[in-house]
PDB file of C-alpha atoms in Angstrom:
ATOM      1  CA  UNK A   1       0.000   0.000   0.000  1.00  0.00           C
ATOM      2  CA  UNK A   2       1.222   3.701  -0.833  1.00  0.00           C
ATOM      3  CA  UNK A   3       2.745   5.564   2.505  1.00  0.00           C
ATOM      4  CA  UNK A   4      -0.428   8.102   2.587  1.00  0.00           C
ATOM      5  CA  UNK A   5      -2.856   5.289   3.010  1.00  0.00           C
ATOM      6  CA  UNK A   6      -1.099   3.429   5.783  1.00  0.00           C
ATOM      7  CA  UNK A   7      -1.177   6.833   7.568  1.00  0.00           C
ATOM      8  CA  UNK A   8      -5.090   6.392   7.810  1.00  0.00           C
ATOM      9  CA  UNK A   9      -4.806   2.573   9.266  1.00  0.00           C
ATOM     10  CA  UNK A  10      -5.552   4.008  12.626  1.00  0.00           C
ATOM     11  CA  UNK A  11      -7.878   2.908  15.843  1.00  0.00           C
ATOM     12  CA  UNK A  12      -9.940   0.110  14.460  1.00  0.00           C
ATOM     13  CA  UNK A  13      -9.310   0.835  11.031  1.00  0.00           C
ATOM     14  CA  UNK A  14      -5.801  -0.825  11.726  1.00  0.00           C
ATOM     15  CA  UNK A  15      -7.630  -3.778  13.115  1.00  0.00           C
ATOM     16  CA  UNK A  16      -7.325  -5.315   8.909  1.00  0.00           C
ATOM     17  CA  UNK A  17      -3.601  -5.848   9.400  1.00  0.00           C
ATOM     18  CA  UNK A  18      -4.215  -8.155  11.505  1.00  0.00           C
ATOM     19  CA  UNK A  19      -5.407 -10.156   8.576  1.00  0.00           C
ATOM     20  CA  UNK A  20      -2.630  -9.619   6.325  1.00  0.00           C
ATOM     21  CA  UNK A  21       0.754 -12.527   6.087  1.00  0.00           C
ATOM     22  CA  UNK A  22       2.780  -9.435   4.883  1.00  0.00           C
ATOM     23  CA  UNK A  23       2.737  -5.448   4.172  1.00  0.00           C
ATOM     24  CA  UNK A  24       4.559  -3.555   1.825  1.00  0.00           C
ATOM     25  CA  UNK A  25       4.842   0.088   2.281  1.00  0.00           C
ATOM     26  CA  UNK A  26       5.607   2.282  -0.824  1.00  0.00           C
ATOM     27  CA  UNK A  27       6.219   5.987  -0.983  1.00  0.00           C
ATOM     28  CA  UNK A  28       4.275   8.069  -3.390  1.00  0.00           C
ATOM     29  CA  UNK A  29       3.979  11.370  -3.636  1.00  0.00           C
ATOM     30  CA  UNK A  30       1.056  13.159  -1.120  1.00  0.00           C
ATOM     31  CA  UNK A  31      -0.416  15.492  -3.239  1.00  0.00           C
ATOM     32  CA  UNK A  32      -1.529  12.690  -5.455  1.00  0.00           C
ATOM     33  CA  UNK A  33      -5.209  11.687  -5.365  1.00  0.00           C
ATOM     34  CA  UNK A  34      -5.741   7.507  -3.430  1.00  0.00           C
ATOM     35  CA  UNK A  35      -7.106   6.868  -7.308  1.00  0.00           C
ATOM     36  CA  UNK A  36      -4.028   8.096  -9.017  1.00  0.00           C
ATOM     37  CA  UNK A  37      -1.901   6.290  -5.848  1.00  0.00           C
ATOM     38  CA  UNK A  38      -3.594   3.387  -6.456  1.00  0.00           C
ATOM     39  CA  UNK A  39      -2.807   3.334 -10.330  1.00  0.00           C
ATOM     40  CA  UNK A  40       0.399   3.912  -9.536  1.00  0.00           C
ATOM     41  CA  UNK A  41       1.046   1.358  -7.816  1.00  0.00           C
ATOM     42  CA  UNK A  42      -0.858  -1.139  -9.834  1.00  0.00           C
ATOM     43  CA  UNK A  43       1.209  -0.674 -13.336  1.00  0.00           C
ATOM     44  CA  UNK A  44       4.488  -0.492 -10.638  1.00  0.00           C
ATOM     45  CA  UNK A  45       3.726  -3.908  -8.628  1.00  0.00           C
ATOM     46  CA  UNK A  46       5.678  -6.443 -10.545  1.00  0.00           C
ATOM     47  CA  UNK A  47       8.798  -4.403  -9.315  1.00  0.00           C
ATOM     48  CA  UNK A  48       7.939  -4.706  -5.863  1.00  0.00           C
ATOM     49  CA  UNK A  49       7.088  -8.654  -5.498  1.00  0.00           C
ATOM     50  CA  UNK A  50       8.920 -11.243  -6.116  1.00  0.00           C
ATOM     51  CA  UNK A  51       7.945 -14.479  -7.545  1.00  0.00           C
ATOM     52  CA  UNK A  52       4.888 -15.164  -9.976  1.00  0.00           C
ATOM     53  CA  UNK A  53       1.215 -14.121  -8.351  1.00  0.00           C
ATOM     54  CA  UNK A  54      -1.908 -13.081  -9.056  1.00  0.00           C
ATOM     55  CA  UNK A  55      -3.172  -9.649  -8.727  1.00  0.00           C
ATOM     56  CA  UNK A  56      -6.950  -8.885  -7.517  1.00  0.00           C
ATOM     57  CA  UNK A  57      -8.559  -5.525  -7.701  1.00  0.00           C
ATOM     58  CA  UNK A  58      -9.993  -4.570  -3.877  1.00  0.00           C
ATOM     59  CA  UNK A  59     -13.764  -4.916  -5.423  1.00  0.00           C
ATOM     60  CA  UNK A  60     -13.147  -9.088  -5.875  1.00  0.00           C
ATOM     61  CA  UNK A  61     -14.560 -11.421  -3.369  1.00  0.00           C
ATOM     62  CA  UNK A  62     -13.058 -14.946  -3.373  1.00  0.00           C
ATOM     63  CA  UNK A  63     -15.397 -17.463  -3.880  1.00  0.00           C
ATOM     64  CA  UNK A  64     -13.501 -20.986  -4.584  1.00  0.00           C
ATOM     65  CA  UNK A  65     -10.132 -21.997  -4.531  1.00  0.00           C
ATOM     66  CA  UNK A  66      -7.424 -21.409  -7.401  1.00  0.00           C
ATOM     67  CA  UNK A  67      -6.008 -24.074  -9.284  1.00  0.00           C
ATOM     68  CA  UNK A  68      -2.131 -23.206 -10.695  1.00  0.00           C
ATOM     69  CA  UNK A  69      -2.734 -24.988 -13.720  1.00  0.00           C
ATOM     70  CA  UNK A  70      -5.009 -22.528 -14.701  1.00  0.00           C
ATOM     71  CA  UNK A  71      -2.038 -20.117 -15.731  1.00  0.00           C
ATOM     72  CA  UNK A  72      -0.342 -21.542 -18.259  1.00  0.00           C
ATOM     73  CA  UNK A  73       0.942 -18.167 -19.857  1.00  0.00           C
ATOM     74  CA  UNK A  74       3.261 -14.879 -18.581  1.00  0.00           C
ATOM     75  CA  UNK A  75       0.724 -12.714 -18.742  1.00  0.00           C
ATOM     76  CA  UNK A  76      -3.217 -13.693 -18.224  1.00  0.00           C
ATOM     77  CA  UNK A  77      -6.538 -11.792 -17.790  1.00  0.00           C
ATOM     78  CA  UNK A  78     -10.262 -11.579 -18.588  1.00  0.00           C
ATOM     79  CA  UNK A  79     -12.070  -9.568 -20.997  1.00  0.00           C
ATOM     80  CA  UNK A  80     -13.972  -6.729 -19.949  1.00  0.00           C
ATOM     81  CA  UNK A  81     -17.862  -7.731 -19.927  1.00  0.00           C
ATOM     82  CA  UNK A  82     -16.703 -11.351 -21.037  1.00  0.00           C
ATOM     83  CA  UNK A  83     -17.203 -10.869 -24.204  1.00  0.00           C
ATOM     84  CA  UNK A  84     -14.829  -9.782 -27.169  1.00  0.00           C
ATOM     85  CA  UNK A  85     -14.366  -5.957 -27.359  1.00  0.00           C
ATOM     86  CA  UNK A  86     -17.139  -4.955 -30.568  1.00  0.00           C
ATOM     87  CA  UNK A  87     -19.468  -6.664 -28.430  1.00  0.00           C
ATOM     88  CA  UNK A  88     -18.891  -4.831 -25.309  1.00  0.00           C
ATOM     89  CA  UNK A  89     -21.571  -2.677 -24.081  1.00  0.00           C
ATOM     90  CA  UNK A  90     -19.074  -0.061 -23.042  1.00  0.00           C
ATOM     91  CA  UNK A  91     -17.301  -0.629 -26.581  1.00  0.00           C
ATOM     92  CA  UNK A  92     -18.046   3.299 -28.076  1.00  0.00           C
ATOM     93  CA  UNK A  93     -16.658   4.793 -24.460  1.00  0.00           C
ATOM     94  CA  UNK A  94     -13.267   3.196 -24.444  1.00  0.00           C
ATOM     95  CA  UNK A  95     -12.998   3.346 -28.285  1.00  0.00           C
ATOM     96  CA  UNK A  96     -13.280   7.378 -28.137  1.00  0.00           C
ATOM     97  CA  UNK A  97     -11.166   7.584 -25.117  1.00  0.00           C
ATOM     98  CA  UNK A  98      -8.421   5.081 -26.334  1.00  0.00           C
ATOM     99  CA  UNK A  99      -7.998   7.372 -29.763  1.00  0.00           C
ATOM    100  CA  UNK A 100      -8.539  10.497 -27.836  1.00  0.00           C
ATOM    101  CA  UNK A 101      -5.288   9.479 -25.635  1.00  0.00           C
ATOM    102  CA  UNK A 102      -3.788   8.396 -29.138  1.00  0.00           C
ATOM    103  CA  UNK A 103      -4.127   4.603 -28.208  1.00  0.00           C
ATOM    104  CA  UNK A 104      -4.565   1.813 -30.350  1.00  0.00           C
ATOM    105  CA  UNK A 105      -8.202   0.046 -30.019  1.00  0.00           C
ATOM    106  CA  UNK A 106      -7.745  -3.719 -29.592  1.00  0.00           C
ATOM    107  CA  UNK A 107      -8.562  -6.092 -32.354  1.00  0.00           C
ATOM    108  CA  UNK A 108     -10.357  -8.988 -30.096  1.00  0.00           C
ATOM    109  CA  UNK A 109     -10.382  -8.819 -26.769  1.00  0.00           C
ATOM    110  CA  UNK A 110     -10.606  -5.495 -24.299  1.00  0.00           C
ATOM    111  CA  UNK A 111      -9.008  -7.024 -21.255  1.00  0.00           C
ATOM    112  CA  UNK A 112     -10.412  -5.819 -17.784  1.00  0.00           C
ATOM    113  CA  UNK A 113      -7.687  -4.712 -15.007  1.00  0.00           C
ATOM    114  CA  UNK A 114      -9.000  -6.062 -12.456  1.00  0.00           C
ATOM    115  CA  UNK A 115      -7.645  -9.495 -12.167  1.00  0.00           C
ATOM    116  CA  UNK A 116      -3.882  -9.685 -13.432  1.00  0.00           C
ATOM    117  CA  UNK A 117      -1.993 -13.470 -13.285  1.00  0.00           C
ATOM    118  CA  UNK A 118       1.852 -11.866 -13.986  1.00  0.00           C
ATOM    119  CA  UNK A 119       4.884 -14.121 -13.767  1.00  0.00           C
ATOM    120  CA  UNK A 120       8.497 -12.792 -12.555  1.00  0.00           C
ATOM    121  CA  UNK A 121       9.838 -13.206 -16.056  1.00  0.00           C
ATOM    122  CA  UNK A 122      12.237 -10.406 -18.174  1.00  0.00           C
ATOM    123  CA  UNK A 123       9.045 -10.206 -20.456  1.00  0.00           C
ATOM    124  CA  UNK A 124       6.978  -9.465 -17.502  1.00  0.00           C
ATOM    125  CA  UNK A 125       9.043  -6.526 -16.175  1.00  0.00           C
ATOM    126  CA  UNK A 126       9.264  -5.355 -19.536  1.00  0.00           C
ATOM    127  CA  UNK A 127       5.254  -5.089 -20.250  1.00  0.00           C
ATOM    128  CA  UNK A 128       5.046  -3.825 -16.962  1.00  0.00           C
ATOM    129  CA  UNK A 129       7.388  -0.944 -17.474  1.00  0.00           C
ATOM    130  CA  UNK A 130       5.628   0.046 -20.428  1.00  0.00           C
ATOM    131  CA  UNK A 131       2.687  -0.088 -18.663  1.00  0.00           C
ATOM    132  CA  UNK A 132       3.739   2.395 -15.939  1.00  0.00           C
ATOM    133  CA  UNK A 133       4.821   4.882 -18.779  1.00  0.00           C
ATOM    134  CA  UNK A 134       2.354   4.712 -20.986  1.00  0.00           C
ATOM    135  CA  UNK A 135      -0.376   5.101 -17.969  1.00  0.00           C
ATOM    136  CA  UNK A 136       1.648   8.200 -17.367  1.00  0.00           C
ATOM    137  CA  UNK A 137       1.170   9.808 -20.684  1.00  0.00           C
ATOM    138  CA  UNK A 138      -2.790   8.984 -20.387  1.00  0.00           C
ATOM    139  CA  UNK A 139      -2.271  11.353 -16.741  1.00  0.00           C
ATOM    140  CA  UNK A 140      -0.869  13.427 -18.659  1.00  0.00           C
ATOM    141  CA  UNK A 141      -3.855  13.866 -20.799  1.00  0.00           C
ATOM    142  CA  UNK A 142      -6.368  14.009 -18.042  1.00  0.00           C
ATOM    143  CA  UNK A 143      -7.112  10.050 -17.652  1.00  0.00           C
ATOM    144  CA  UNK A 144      -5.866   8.352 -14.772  1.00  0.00           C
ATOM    145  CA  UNK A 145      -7.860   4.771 -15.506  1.00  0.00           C
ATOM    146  CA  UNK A 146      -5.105   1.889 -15.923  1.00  0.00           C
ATOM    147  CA  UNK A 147      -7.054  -0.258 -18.832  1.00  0.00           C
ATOM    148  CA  UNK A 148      -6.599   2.008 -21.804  1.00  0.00           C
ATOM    149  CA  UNK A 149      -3.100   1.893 -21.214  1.00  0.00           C
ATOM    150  CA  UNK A 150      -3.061  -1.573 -20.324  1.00  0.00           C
ATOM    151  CA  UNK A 151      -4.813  -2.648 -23.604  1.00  0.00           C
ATOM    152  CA  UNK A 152      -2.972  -0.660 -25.551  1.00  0.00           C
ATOM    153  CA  UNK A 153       0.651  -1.998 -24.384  1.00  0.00           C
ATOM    154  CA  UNK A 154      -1.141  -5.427 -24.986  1.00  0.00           C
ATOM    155  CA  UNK A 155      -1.154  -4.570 -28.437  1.00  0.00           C
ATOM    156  CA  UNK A 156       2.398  -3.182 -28.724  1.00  0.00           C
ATOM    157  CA  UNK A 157       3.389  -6.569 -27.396  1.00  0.00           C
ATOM    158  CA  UNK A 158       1.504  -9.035 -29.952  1.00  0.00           C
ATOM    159  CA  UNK A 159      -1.733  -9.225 -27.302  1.00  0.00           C
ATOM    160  CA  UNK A 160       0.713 -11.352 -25.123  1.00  0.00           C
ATOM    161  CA  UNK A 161      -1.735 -11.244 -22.587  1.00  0.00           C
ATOM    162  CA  UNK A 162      -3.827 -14.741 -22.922  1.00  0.00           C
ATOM    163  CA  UNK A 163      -7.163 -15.361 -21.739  1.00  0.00           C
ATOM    164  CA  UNK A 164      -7.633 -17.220 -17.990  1.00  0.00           C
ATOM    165  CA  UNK A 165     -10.798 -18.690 -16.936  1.00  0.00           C
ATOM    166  CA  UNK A 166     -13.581 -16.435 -16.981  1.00  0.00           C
ATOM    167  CA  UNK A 167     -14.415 -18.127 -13.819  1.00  0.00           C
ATOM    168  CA  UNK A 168     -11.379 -15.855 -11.945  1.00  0.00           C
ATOM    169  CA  UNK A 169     -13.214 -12.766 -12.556  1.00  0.00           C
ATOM    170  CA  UNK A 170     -16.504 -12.847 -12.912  1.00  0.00           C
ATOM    171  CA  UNK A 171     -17.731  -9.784 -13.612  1.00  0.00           C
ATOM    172  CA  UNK A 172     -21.562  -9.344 -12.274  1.00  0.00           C
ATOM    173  CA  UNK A 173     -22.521  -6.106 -13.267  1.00  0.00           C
ATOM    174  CA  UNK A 174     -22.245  -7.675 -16.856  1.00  0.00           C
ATOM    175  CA  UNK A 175     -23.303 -11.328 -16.423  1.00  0.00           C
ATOM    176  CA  UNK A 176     -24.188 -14.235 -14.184  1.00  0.00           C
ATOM    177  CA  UNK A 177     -23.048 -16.876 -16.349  1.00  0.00           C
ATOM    178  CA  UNK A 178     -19.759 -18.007 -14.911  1.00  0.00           C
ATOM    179  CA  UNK A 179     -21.021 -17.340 -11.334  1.00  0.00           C
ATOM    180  CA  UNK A 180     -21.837 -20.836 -10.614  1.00  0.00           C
ATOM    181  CA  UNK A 181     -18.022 -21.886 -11.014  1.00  0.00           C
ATOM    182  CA  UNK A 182     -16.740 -18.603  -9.680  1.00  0.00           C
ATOM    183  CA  UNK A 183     -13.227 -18.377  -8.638  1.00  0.00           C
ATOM    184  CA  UNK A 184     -13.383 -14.364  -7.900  1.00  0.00           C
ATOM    185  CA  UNK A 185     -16.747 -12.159  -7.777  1.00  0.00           C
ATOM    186  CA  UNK A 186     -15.847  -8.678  -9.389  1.00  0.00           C
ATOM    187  CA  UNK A 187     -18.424  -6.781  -8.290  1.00  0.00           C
ATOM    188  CA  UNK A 188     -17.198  -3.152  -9.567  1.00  0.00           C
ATOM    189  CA  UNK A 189     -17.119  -0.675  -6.198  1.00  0.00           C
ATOM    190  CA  UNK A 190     -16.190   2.523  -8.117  1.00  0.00           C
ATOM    191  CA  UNK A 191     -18.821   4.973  -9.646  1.00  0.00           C
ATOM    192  CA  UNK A 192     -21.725   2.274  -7.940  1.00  0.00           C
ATOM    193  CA  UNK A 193     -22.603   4.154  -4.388  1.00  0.00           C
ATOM    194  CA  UNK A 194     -25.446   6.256  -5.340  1.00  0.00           C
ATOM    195  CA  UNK A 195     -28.886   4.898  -5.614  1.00  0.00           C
ATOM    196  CA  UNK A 196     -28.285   1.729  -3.286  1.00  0.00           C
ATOM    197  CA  UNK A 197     -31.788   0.152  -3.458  1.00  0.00           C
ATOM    198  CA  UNK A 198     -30.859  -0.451  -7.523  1.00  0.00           C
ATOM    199  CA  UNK A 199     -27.657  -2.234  -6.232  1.00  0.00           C
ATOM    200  CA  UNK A 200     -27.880  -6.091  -6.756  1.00  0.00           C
ATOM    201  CA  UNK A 201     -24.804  -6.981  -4.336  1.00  0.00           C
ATOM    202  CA  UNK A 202     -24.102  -6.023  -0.658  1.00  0.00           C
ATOM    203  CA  UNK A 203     -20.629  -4.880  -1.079  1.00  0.00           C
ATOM    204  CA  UNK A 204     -21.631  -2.718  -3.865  1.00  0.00           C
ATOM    205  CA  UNK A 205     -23.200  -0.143  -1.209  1.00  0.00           C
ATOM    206  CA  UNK A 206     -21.418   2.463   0.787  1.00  0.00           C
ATOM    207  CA  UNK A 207     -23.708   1.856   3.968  1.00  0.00           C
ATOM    208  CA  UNK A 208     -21.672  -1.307   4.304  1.00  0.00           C
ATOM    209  CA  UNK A 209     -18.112  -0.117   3.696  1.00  0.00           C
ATOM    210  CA  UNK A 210     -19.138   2.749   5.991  1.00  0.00           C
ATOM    211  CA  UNK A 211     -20.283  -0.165   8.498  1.00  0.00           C
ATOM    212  CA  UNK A 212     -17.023  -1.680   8.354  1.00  0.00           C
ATOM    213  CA  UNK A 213     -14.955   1.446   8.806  1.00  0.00           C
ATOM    214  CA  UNK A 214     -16.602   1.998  12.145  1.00  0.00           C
ATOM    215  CA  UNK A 215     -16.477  -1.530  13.217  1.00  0.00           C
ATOM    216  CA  UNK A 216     -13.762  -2.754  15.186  1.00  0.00           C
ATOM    217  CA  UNK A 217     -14.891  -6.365  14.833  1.00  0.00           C
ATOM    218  CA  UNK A 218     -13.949  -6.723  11.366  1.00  0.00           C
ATOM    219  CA  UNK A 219     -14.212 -10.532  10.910  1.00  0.00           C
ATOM    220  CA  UNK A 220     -17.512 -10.691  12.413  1.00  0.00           C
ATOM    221  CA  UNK A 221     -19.169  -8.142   9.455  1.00  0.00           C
ATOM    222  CA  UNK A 222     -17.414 -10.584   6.618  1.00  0.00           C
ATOM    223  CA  UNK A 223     -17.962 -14.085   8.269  1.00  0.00           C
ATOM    224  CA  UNK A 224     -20.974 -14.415   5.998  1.00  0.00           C
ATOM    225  CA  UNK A 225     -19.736 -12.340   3.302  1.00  0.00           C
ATOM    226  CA  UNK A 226     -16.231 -14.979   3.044  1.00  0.00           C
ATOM    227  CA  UNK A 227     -18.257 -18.552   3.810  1.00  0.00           C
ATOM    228  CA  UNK A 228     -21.467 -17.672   2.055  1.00  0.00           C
ATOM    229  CA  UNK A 229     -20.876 -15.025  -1.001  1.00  0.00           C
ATOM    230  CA  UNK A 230     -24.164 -15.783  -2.839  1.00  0.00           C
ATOM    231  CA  UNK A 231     -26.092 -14.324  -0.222  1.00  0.00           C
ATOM    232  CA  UNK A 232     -25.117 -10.931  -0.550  1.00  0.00           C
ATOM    233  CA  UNK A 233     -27.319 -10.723  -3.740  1.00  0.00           C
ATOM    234  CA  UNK A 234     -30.390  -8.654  -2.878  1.00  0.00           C
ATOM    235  CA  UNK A 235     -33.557 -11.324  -3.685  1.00  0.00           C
ATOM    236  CA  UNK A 236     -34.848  -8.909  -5.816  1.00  0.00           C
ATOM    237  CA  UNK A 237     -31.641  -8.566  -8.221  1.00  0.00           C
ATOM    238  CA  UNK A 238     -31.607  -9.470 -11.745  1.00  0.00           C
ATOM    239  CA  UNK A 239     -29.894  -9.377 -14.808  1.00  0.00           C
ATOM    240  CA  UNK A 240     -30.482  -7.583 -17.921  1.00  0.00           C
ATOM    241  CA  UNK A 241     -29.572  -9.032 -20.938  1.00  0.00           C
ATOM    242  CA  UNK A 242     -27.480  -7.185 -23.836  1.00  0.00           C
ATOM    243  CA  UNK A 243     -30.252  -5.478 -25.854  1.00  0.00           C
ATOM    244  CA  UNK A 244     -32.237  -4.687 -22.348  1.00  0.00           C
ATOM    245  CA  UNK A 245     -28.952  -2.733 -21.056  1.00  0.00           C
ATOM    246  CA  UNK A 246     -28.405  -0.821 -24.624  1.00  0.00           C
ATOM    247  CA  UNK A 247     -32.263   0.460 -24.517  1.00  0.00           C
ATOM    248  CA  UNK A 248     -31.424   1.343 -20.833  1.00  0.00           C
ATOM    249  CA  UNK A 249     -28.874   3.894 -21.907  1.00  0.00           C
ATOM    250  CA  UNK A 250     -30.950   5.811 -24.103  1.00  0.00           C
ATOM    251  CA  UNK A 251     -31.855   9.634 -22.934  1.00  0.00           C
ATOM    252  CA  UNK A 252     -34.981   9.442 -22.880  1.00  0.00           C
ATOM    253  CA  UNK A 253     -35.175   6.651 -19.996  1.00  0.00           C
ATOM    254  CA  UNK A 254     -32.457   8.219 -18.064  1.00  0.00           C
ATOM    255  CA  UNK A 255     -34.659  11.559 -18.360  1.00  0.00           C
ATOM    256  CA  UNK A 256     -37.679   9.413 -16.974  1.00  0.00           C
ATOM    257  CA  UNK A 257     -35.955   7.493 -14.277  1.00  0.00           C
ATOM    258  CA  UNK A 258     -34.826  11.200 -13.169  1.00  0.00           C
ATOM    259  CA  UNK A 259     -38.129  12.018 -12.863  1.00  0.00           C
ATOM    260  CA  UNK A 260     -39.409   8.994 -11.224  1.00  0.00           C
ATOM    261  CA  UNK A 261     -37.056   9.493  -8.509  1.00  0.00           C
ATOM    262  CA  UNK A 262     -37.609  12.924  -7.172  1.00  0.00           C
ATOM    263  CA  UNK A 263     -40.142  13.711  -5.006  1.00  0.00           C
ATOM    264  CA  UNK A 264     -40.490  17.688  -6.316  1.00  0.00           C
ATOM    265  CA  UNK A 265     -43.981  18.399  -7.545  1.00  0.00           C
ATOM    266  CA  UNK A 266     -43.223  19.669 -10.869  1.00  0.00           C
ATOM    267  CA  UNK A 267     -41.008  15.990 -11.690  1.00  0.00           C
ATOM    268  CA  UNK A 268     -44.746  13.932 -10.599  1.00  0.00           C
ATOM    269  CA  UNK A 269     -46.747  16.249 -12.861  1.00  0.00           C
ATOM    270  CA  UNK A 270     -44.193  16.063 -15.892  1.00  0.00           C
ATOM    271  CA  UNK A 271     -43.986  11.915 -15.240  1.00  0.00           C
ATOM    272  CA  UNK A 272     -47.524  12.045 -15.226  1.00  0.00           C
ATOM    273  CA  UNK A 273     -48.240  14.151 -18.344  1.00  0.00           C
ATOM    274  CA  UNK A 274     -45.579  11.528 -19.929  1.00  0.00           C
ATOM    275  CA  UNK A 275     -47.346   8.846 -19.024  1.00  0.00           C
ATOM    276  CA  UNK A 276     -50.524   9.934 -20.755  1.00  0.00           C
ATOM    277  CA  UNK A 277     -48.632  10.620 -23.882  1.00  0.00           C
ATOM    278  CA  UNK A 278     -47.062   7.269 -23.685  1.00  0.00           C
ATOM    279  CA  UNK A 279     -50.727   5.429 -23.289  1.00  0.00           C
ATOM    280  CA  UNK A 280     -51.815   8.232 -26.021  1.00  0.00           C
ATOM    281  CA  UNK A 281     -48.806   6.988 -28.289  1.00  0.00           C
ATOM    282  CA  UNK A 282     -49.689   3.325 -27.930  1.00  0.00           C
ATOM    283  CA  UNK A 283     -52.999   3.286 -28.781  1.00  0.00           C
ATOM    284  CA  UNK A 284     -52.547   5.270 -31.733  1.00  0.00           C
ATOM    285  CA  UNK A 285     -49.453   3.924 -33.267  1.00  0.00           C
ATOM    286  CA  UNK A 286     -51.050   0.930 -34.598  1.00  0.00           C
ATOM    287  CA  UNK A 287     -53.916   2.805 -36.573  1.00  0.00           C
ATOM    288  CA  UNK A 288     -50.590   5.347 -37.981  1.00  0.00           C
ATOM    289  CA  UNK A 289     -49.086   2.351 -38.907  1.00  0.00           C
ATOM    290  CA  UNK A 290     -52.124   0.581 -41.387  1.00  0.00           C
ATOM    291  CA  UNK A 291     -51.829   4.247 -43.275  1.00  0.00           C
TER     292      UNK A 291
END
């Protein structure tokens, strides 16, 4: 962890070294945001451990245990959303942001960050040094996310990171169809605090994190969450499929969830007058349409 955040590890806060076989303290500099400490030392890790491992984002959950035959390459990951990059719902986001940085899009596979296997090979330390510097010239232009640079180095190097199990990072957000034979649950922390009644999985909400801060009996908060993972799914979650999520992103239903949501009088009448157009528009369309 970076010096600044081992500074905070105070009263029972300190209580999760106690958890820990071994902790490695790294200077950064203190003016830098925990996000852009954290990045930093993500792309810089593979000079600070020794031996080959496997690197887990702090939003993963383990579920079952690894198997080492599993990594059978130097470098091994998961694609983001599970699915090959055209395909990926986020696929027009990263593909202006990637060329906007002056990036190379990938040609298969966008691989998610979150769960890394890296050996302790010359290769390695070579991919990871680009890494580093090419996640410093995306800081430099005002991104401070680790994948663009990580996907593009991928493709300076031949895409010489292969594909692991989808079952080691199983991304829920996305899909529930490796989650039986999950290895890791990636359940995506950042950017997913607000709103936490639309939030499918426990540690997705900030009441909980919160909970944890101010709780000196750590263990006793995760003894469910570590023996029985599957029940911190809400009962009322579900999953979208591809087309669903696509539709979901459109304007107009963002507008109307906005709406839905607020309790000012002027948002019920508008939602209301809305509706009536909407039951207006329905009955309607199908006479338009014989013309």
């Amino acid at each position: 962890m970076d010096d600044e955040t081992k500074k905070t590890l105070v009263n029972s806060r300190k209580k999760i070294l106690d958890y820990t076989d071994e902790v490695r303290v790294i200077k950064c500099d203190p003016h830098q945001s925990p996000m852009v400490r954290s990045r930093f030392l993500k792309t810089m890790m593979r000079e600070y451990i020794e031996g080959d491992f496997l690197y887990v984002d702090g939003d993963t959950l383990w579920v079952n245990p690894i198997n080492k035959e599993d990594f059978s390459a130097d470098i091994m990951g998961v694609p983001d959303g599970h699915v090959e990059f055209e395909k990926f719902i986020y696929h027009d986001y990263h593909l202006s942001l990637v060329k906007k940085l002056g990036f190379t899009p990938p040609s298969n596979f966008f691989i998610n960050g979150g769960v890394l296997f890296l050996r302790d090979t010359p290769v390695v330390h070579e991919f990871m040094k680009s890494w580093n510097e090419h996640w410093n010239i995306s800081c430099e232009k005002g991104c401070y996310t680790d994948q663009q640079s990580l996907n593009h180095v991928n493709y300076l190097n031949n895409n010489i990171i292969k594909l692991m199990p989808h079952s080691y990072n199983v991304q829920i957000v996305f899909t529930i169809r490796y989650l039986l034979n999950a290895k890791l649950i990636h359940y995506f922390g950042t950017g997913l605090y607000e709103n936490e009644d639309e939030l499918c999985f426990e540690l997705q909400k900030k009441s909980f994190w919160s909970h944890v801060k101010e709780n000196a009996n750590i263990m006793s908060l995760f003894e469910d969450v570590v023996t029985k993972p599957y029940k911190c799914f809400s009962i009322s979650s579900i999953k979208l499929n591809y087309k669903s999520e696509i539709e979901l992103k459109n304007p107009i239903y963002g507008f109307i969830n906005t709406l839905a949501k607020s309790s000012k009088l002027h948002a019920k009448v508008l939602l209301k007058i809305l509706n009536m157009g909407a039951r207006l528009s329905s009955a309607l369309f199908p006479l338009l349409s014989k013309r």
